[in-house]
């Protein structure tokens, strides 16, 4: 019996020579709060399908008497693992039990103070905001890199450079898919998540080589203080779109993923699927049972997650739709709360809107969408009425000179900046995306022949401008902000503990209406350069008249 530290995970190994009636009580172990303790048991299962029919479970009792049940997982070659993250300081007691092999272990674990802030959850004082369990507020700003793990262009060096760059730019979570590139899986079986191969799959088994590499990526992200939004199902690719992908196999897959990754506190969000409406056949169509399926799937994931990570589902069709397809008319503004706002298992409402519509134009010469998607503000407001955080995770990917357009799905730098400020100043959060680093090149090199896509860690300026947005808000008590509607003119406003934030997307004039005459100081913030301008002082004002320095977009910080 030994204990070692490896990749930010403590590993406790027990070698078992007999499966009949085996039990042991071990001495107390010690681990820092929110670190992962990995129990590893070597034993032979009597089942022919150990990935899905056998297992190891743990019953953990916290110092305050709270009981949590944790599922372990099979990692191949008679190797069973269970990952536990203590959330309370003090002495934990546990019992491990084998399923389809006779094994029982009792022990205790002393949780001591560590450096981690814990899991990300909802802010205790603001249901629209986020905070770590340790109390530190969290301002989520995401980027999208779907195939960061297994797109053919991704190497370890490229992935590390990408993560380091995005972290320096203020991004703190990445949207990515578990299993993305069939092209790479067909060439290298280490990138095939199931048993067998991509050509001859065994969907009742999983590939430890794939998951051990994926583990290393998630652990590496954690070491860089980068969180993950894990997209669990991908109804654009095999095997999810085949008849062999049965509801039972889907349950097994989700149970395996939660068992393997729930202990990581840098998993920010479980996302059931990207465009869940493509369930089950990969077609952009809202089938009659899709909403019910998503809700039931959310409940199943929650039931198997001992740490209750935040959960969402990514949508493309408004809940006010009058049809089944993406181009069907709907009552504006775009929203999703009508489908999932009252579903308790879905913690966050995920929007995909703002790519086109009022205020936007496709620029044929420059080959990108330009303008300002004005309805983004109303969309955030429409979904906030369900008392949940709203995150727009796909409002427009910034174009990259020389990179193809994904069939007109790229956007100007100005439009990306406008959309992001609109979303946050309306009371939401966002994930961005850059044409060079979306990491779905294998797919688009097949879909969009003869165009060629590659992974390029470059952008046209939006990344730095979004860093300015992040710096602006994280210098303030952002977790106290709420939309402020007493504003006249072309502007969007927030109120926070000591003042107001007003975004003027096209410069010009606006008037903020307050309830009490006070002395105010107005400081202008340039969204394009991250620079503040000289302060303006107003004495005993009830209505604050604002005039931006020019006709570009500006922010007025009013104290």
XYZ file of C-alpha atoms in Angstrom:
559
model
C 0.000 0.000 0.000
C 1.457 3.391 -0.908
C 0.440 6.975 -1.510
C 1.905 9.189 -4.220
C 1.221 12.586 -5.758
C 0.706 12.702 -9.489
C -0.747 15.392 -11.797
C -2.440 17.248 -8.922
C -4.228 14.030 -7.913
C -3.333 12.058 -4.808
C -3.398 8.341 -5.617
C -4.096 5.684 -2.983
C -3.404 2.197 -4.381
C -4.574 -1.137 -3.013
C -3.520 -4.380 -4.686
C -6.065 -7.182 -4.279
C -5.020 -10.787 -4.726
C -8.435 -12.326 -4.041
C -11.949 -11.123 -4.846
C -13.746 -13.314 -2.311
C -14.897 -11.523 0.843
C -11.992 -9.049 0.825
C -12.163 -6.168 3.324
C -9.767 -3.820 5.059
C -9.701 -0.877 7.439
C -6.920 1.607 6.702
C -5.332 4.372 8.706
C -6.451 7.968 8.317
C -5.149 9.799 5.273
C -4.623 13.535 4.849
C -5.426 15.825 1.912
C -5.944 19.530 1.275
C -9.481 20.865 0.856
C -10.700 20.722 -2.772
C -7.769 18.564 -3.919
C -8.550 15.211 -5.532
C -7.883 11.956 -3.722
C -7.857 9.020 -6.120
C -8.469 5.539 -4.742
C -7.165 2.804 -7.026
C -8.155 -0.827 -6.595
C -6.809 -3.757 -8.588
C -9.393 -6.533 -8.839
C -10.919 -8.888 -11.395
C -14.602 -8.447 -12.224
C -16.866 -11.434 -12.803
C -18.710 -9.466 -15.502
C -17.901 -9.617 -19.208
C -18.719 -5.887 -19.411
C -16.809 -4.259 -16.550
C -17.193 -0.711 -17.902
C -20.967 -0.819 -17.682
C -21.959 -3.706 -15.395
C -19.366 -3.491 -12.612
C -17.999 -0.702 -10.525
C -16.825 0.666 -7.248
C -18.843 3.026 -5.081
C -17.888 5.129 -2.109
C -20.002 6.324 0.799
C -18.390 9.389 2.362
C -19.523 11.051 5.579
C -18.385 14.635 6.082
C -17.327 16.175 9.418
C -20.801 17.750 9.700
C -22.576 14.469 8.980
C -23.413 15.048 5.312
C -23.354 11.826 3.285
C -22.378 11.730 -0.375
C -22.265 8.699 -2.661
C -19.543 8.655 -5.308
C -19.278 6.332 -8.284
C -15.907 5.053 -9.376
C -15.014 3.832 -12.850
C -13.146 1.063 -14.629
C -9.847 2.057 -16.223
C -8.980 -1.245 -17.906
C -6.704 -4.176 -17.001
C -8.492 -4.943 -13.705
C -7.945 -1.371 -12.556
C -10.711 0.532 -10.724
C -10.559 4.169 -9.689
C -12.646 6.454 -7.529
C -11.976 10.191 -7.268
C -12.957 12.094 -4.158
C -12.651 15.814 -3.440
C -13.260 16.860 0.184
C -15.248 20.074 0.512
C -15.337 20.343 4.316
C -12.425 20.699 6.714
C -12.051 17.962 9.299
C -12.293 14.196 9.429
C -14.181 12.344 6.694
C -15.112 8.676 7.019
C -15.645 6.443 4.022
C -16.594 2.971 2.892
C -15.675 1.625 -0.541
C -17.673 -1.262 -2.010
C -17.161 -3.317 -5.136
C -19.977 -4.072 -7.562
C -19.633 -7.494 -9.207
C -16.488 -8.124 -7.210
C -16.434 -8.683 -3.447
C -14.539 -5.790 -1.959
C -15.032 -3.561 1.049
C -12.770 -0.960 2.610
C -13.378 1.374 5.543
C -11.228 4.323 6.417
C -10.984 7.978 7.253
C -9.482 11.026 5.619
C -8.401 14.251 7.302
C -9.151 17.337 5.187
C -6.856 20.285 5.930
C -6.824 23.843 4.630
C -5.447 24.197 1.099
C -4.991 26.875 -1.544
C -7.917 26.034 -3.828
C -11.040 28.205 -4.002
C -13.223 25.143 -4.546
C -15.992 24.363 -6.999
C -17.806 27.114 -8.900
C -21.439 27.576 -7.976
C -24.045 30.336 -7.817
C -23.210 33.393 -5.760
C -24.947 33.195 -2.357
C -26.006 36.872 -2.516
C -26.879 37.101 -6.220
C -28.711 34.313 -8.056
C -27.518 35.720 -11.408
C -23.813 35.631 -10.494
C -21.154 33.011 -9.743
C -18.730 32.333 -6.897
C -16.350 29.645 -5.730
C -17.391 27.581 -2.737
C -14.617 29.275 -0.786
C -16.429 32.586 -1.271
C -14.395 34.273 -4.010
C -16.634 35.770 -6.758
C -16.126 34.387 -10.270
C -16.567 36.441 -13.444
C -16.832 33.851 -16.240
C -15.378 34.837 -19.594
C -15.093 31.900 -21.939
C -13.559 30.974 -25.240
C -14.618 28.212 -27.629
C -12.219 25.517 -28.809
C -14.379 22.488 -29.496
C -11.663 20.012 -30.451
C -8.959 21.280 -28.113
C -8.250 17.700 -27.119
C -8.349 15.755 -30.352
C -8.579 17.913 -33.473
C -5.826 16.724 -35.834
C -3.995 20.056 -35.676
C -3.658 20.003 -31.873
C -0.406 18.960 -30.227
C 0.502 19.287 -26.556
C 2.669 22.322 -27.314
C -0.066 24.022 -29.336
C -2.652 23.317 -26.638
C -0.413 24.704 -23.902
C 0.368 27.817 -25.920
C -3.333 28.359 -26.543
C -4.270 27.953 -22.866
C -1.445 30.214 -21.689
C -2.415 32.917 -24.192
C -6.118 32.839 -23.408
C -5.431 32.898 -19.671
C -3.237 35.979 -20.102
C -6.080 37.590 -22.034
C -8.490 37.128 -19.120
C -10.380 34.073 -20.381
C -11.055 31.597 -17.593
C -13.050 28.796 -19.191
C -13.016 26.928 -22.498
C -15.987 25.315 -24.204
C -14.872 21.916 -25.522
C -16.311 18.575 -26.566
C -15.443 15.174 -25.101
C -14.692 13.299 -28.297
C -14.812 15.468 -31.402
C -12.719 14.419 -34.380
C -13.662 11.203 -36.145
C -10.886 11.883 -38.653
C -8.211 11.709 -35.982
C -9.865 8.739 -34.258
C -9.747 6.730 -37.471
C -5.997 7.368 -37.769
C -5.052 7.048 -34.100
C -7.074 4.799 -31.789
C -5.919 6.782 -28.734
C -8.448 9.398 -29.857
C -11.343 6.939 -30.036
C -13.291 7.109 -26.756
C -15.025 3.707 -26.917
C -13.928 0.124 -27.146
C -12.799 -1.403 -30.399
C -12.034 1.197 -33.039
C -13.823 3.918 -34.985
C -14.287 1.400 -37.809
C -15.385 -1.503 -35.541
C -16.718 0.095 -32.343
C -17.669 -1.569 -29.066
C -20.056 0.921 -27.500
C -20.295 -1.058 -24.249
C -16.650 -0.373 -23.431
C -14.432 2.711 -23.217
C -10.850 3.340 -24.224
C -8.567 3.998 -21.227
C -5.889 5.472 -23.506
C -8.318 8.152 -24.676
C -9.511 9.003 -21.185
C -6.083 9.028 -19.574
C -4.987 11.602 -22.130
C -8.172 13.587 -21.580
C -7.537 13.414 -17.809
C -4.086 14.887 -18.350
C -5.544 17.786 -20.347
C -8.140 18.620 -17.666
C -5.477 18.387 -14.945
C -3.186 20.614 -17.031
C -5.965 23.162 -17.420
C -6.476 23.092 -13.661
C -2.787 23.798 -13.096
C -3.117 26.854 -15.361
C -6.256 28.016 -13.484
C -8.359 27.401 -16.590
C -11.839 25.944 -16.250
C -13.774 23.769 -18.669
C -17.292 23.747 -20.022
C -17.562 20.087 -20.970
C -19.987 19.333 -23.808
C -21.013 15.745 -23.097
C -22.964 14.684 -26.201
C -22.234 15.605 -29.811
C -25.084 14.866 -32.206
C -23.029 15.880 -35.222
C -20.799 12.811 -35.252
C -20.664 9.071 -34.809
C -21.601 7.104 -32.799
C -24.180 9.502 -31.322
C -26.268 9.672 -34.495
C -26.552 5.917 -35.094
C -29.296 3.468 -34.114
C -26.690 1.651 -32.009
C -26.594 4.681 -29.685
C -29.406 3.497 -27.433
C -30.800 5.316 -24.379
C -29.057 2.770 -22.147
C -25.699 3.384 -23.788
C -26.276 7.096 -23.422
C -26.922 6.645 -19.689
C -23.778 4.541 -19.342
C -21.720 7.184 -21.145
C -23.002 10.026 -18.977
C -22.528 8.006 -15.799
C -18.949 7.188 -16.802
C -18.123 10.831 -17.599
C -19.528 12.142 -14.322
C -17.717 9.415 -12.371
C -14.457 10.319 -14.074
C -14.619 14.133 -14.042
C -16.985 15.283 -11.295
C -14.143 15.491 -8.758
C -12.383 18.204 -10.815
C -13.288 21.613 -9.441
C -12.209 23.286 -12.674
C -15.215 21.777 -14.440
C -17.298 24.956 -14.551
C -20.266 23.630 -16.519
C -21.698 20.374 -17.756
C -23.361 21.118 -21.106
C -25.633 18.314 -22.239
C -25.144 19.004 -25.939
C -24.344 21.737 -28.415
C -27.594 22.465 -30.243
C -29.532 19.832 -28.324
C -32.211 20.144 -31.020
C -30.042 17.946 -33.279
C -30.860 15.012 -30.984
C -30.983 12.235 -32.001
C -30.206 12.273 -35.721
C -27.936 15.300 -36.215
C -30.662 17.293 -38.010
C -31.387 20.911 -37.027
C -35.001 20.297 -36.082
C -36.872 20.615 -32.796
C -38.511 17.213 -32.418
C -41.511 16.821 -30.147
C -39.578 15.119 -27.347
C -36.310 17.102 -27.477
C -37.128 19.470 -24.617
C -38.322 16.624 -22.408
C -35.238 14.573 -23.301
C -32.922 17.460 -22.327
C -34.705 17.954 -19.002
C -34.603 14.234 -18.181
C -30.932 14.073 -19.167
C -30.157 17.025 -16.897
C -31.816 15.233 -13.975
C -29.866 12.054 -14.681
C -26.537 13.911 -14.724
C -27.400 15.718 -11.483
C -28.343 12.420 -9.831
C -24.897 11.016 -10.670
C -22.862 14.105 -9.746
C -21.952 14.186 -6.048
C -20.602 17.740 -6.343
C -23.586 19.202 -8.183
C -21.686 21.111 -10.839
C -23.626 23.794 -12.648
C -25.445 22.397 -15.677
C -26.854 23.838 -18.881
C -27.965 22.867 -22.377
C -26.936 24.797 -25.494
C -29.779 25.887 -27.767
C -30.287 27.372 -31.206
C -34.115 27.566 -31.493
C -36.035 30.092 -29.393
C -38.618 28.801 -26.942
C -41.028 31.232 -28.633
C -40.646 29.464 -32.000
C -43.639 28.932 -34.271
C -42.050 25.957 -35.999
C -39.481 23.210 -35.705
C -36.532 24.470 -37.738
C -33.919 27.124 -37.112
C -35.380 29.395 -39.794
C -38.924 29.179 -38.398
C -40.449 32.512 -37.270
C -40.566 33.226 -33.540
C -41.837 35.896 -31.213
C -38.919 38.126 -30.304
C -36.676 38.519 -28.578
C -34.858 35.188 -28.888
C -35.004 33.297 -25.571
C -34.753 29.807 -24.153
C -36.324 30.164 -20.720
C -39.738 29.038 -21.961
C -38.246 25.563 -22.355
C -35.845 25.315 -19.421
C -36.362 28.298 -17.128
C -38.406 26.292 -14.628
C -36.360 23.099 -14.815
C -34.553 22.737 -11.461
C -31.793 20.510 -12.853
C -30.725 23.204 -15.340
C -28.873 25.896 -13.398
C -27.774 28.207 -16.226
C -29.665 29.352 -19.323
C -27.411 29.155 -22.365
C -28.176 31.420 -25.308
C -27.072 31.314 -28.936
C -28.229 34.531 -30.545
C -26.841 37.768 -31.950
C -25.154 36.421 -35.054
C -27.550 38.174 -37.400
C -30.822 40.078 -37.331
C -31.653 43.694 -36.551
C -28.607 45.937 -36.637
C -26.331 43.474 -38.461
C -25.229 43.163 -42.094
C -23.166 40.677 -44.048
C -20.274 42.604 -45.594
C -19.698 40.887 -48.917
C -16.396 42.660 -49.560
C -14.835 41.950 -46.174
C -16.596 38.592 -45.795
C -17.914 38.973 -42.257
C -20.961 40.061 -40.315
C -20.759 43.624 -39.120
C -22.932 46.043 -37.146
C -24.437 45.736 -33.693
C -26.914 43.010 -32.681
C -29.238 45.267 -30.704
C -31.654 42.515 -29.616
C -29.032 40.835 -27.427
C -30.036 43.106 -24.552
C -33.702 42.109 -24.729
C -32.785 38.413 -25.000
C -30.837 38.547 -21.745
C -33.728 40.356 -20.038
C -36.270 37.827 -21.315
C -34.388 34.891 -19.772
C -33.352 36.587 -16.532
C -36.988 36.556 -15.423
C -36.475 32.873 -14.546
C -34.029 33.905 -11.796
C -31.053 32.067 -13.259
C -27.719 33.203 -14.693
C -27.798 33.742 -18.449
C -24.701 33.029 -20.536
C -24.549 33.682 -24.275
C -22.118 31.037 -25.455
C -22.302 31.732 -29.194
C -22.976 35.292 -30.308
C -20.390 35.404 -33.107
C -16.867 34.148 -33.848
C -14.308 36.787 -34.808
C -13.055 36.480 -38.384
C -9.388 35.885 -39.207
C -7.797 37.252 -42.350
C -7.070 34.400 -44.747
C -9.151 31.849 -42.844
C -12.364 30.603 -44.560
C -15.692 31.822 -43.182
C -17.389 28.534 -42.183
C -20.078 29.432 -44.724
C -20.572 32.991 -43.494
C -20.243 32.378 -39.756
C -17.571 34.953 -38.903
C -17.928 38.443 -37.446
C -16.018 41.713 -37.367
C -13.953 42.690 -34.344
C -16.240 45.644 -33.661
C -19.325 43.431 -33.697
C -17.747 40.912 -31.300
C -16.850 43.739 -28.907
C -20.292 45.351 -29.129
C -22.031 42.035 -28.477
C -19.904 41.208 -25.461
C -20.437 44.574 -23.769
C -24.165 44.468 -24.522
C -24.492 41.015 -22.952
C -22.651 41.874 -19.751
C -24.281 45.282 -19.334
C -27.673 43.602 -19.726
C -26.862 41.313 -16.796
C -25.468 38.255 -18.580
C -22.120 36.614 -19.302
C -20.572 35.282 -22.489
C -18.180 32.893 -24.189
C -16.347 34.235 -27.213
C -14.756 32.422 -30.131
C -12.042 33.088 -32.688
C -11.967 31.659 -36.179
C -8.338 30.570 -35.849
C -8.733 28.564 -32.638
C -12.175 26.961 -32.787
C -10.421 23.593 -33.257
C -13.021 22.006 -35.501
C -10.797 22.007 -38.550
C -11.130 18.288 -39.291
C -14.885 18.706 -39.651
C -14.783 21.867 -41.754
C -12.055 20.549 -44.030
C -14.573 17.853 -44.972
C -17.714 20.022 -45.004
C -16.288 23.023 -46.846
C -14.031 21.593 -49.535
C -11.870 22.846 -51.177
C -11.395 25.445 -48.424
C -8.725 24.558 -45.871
C -8.891 25.362 -42.169
C -6.028 25.312 -39.688
C -5.401 26.102 -36.010
C -3.828 29.558 -35.770
C -3.272 31.275 -32.431
C -4.009 34.676 -33.940
C -6.932 37.099 -33.916
C -7.867 40.478 -35.323
C -7.944 42.368 -32.017
C -11.041 41.153 -30.188
C -9.085 39.094 -27.653
C -7.281 42.146 -26.284
C -10.475 44.214 -26.301
C -12.280 41.514 -24.330
C -9.390 41.511 -21.867
C -10.203 45.209 -21.321
C -13.814 44.242 -20.590
C -12.659 41.606 -18.119
C -10.263 44.022 -16.408
C -12.960 46.688 -16.142
C -15.508 44.463 -14.420
C -13.161 42.506 -12.166
C -11.855 45.795 -10.730
C -15.417 46.436 -9.474
C -17.792 44.467 -7.205
C -19.223 42.902 -10.370
C -21.143 40.272 -8.405
C -23.461 43.018 -7.101
C -24.504 44.336 -10.520
C -28.140 44.318 -11.640
C -29.711 45.747 -14.826
C -30.845 49.346 -14.419
C -33.732 50.314 -16.663
C -34.048 54.009 -15.794
C -31.957 55.080 -18.753
C -32.978 57.135 -21.784
C -31.169 57.050 -25.097
C -29.162 54.426 -26.951
C -27.587 52.850 -23.874
C -27.567 49.816 -21.571
C -27.049 50.262 -17.825
C -26.168 48.341 -14.666
C -26.410 49.386 -11.051
C -23.951 48.140 -8.434
C -23.177 48.854 -4.781
C -21.618 52.298 -5.229
C -22.800 53.489 -8.614
C -23.755 52.745 -12.202
C -22.212 51.389 -15.383
C -23.623 52.726 -18.651
C -22.659 51.322 -22.054
C -23.262 53.605 -25.058
C -22.726 51.352 -28.094
C -22.730 54.224 -30.590
C -21.548 57.113 -28.453
C -23.891 60.073 -28.443
C -26.110 61.178 -25.561
C -28.002 59.367 -22.808
C -29.653 60.295 -19.547
C -29.526 58.213 -16.390
C -32.474 58.783 -14.067
C -31.736 58.341 -10.361
C -33.985 58.568 -7.322
C -32.018 60.962 -5.142
C -29.955 64.070 -5.763
C -26.281 63.342 -5.119
C -22.825 64.375 -6.196
C -21.647 62.061 -8.973
C -18.342 61.454 -10.725
C -18.427 60.190 -14.316
C -15.328 58.470 -15.704
C -15.295 57.444 -19.362
C -13.786 54.092 -20.342
C -12.594 53.406 -23.896
C -13.659 49.855 -24.782
C -11.149 49.720 -27.659
C -8.026 50.770 -25.750
C -8.821 50.007 -22.109
C -8.021 53.581 -21.110
C -9.940 55.907 -18.770
C -10.541 59.565 -19.585
C -10.684 62.517 -17.221
C -13.471 62.466 -14.706
C -16.510 64.688 -14.952
C -18.192 65.872 -11.752
C -21.896 66.558 -11.304
C -23.255 68.204 -8.147
C -26.592 67.325 -6.539
C -27.947 65.696 -9.671
C -31.006 63.485 -9.977
C -30.784 63.009 -13.725
C -27.256 62.509 -15.029
C -26.718 63.718 -18.587
C -24.090 61.742 -20.453
C -22.319 62.656 -23.680
C -19.741 60.195 -24.976
C -16.406 61.556 -26.215
C -17.233 60.490 -29.796
C -19.548 58.230 -31.794
C -17.683 55.016 -30.996
C -18.755 52.770 -28.114
C -17.883 54.005 -24.605
C -18.641 53.102 -21.008
C -19.537 55.653 -18.344
C -18.541 54.609 -14.826
C -20.666 56.661 -12.431
C -19.869 56.849 -8.725
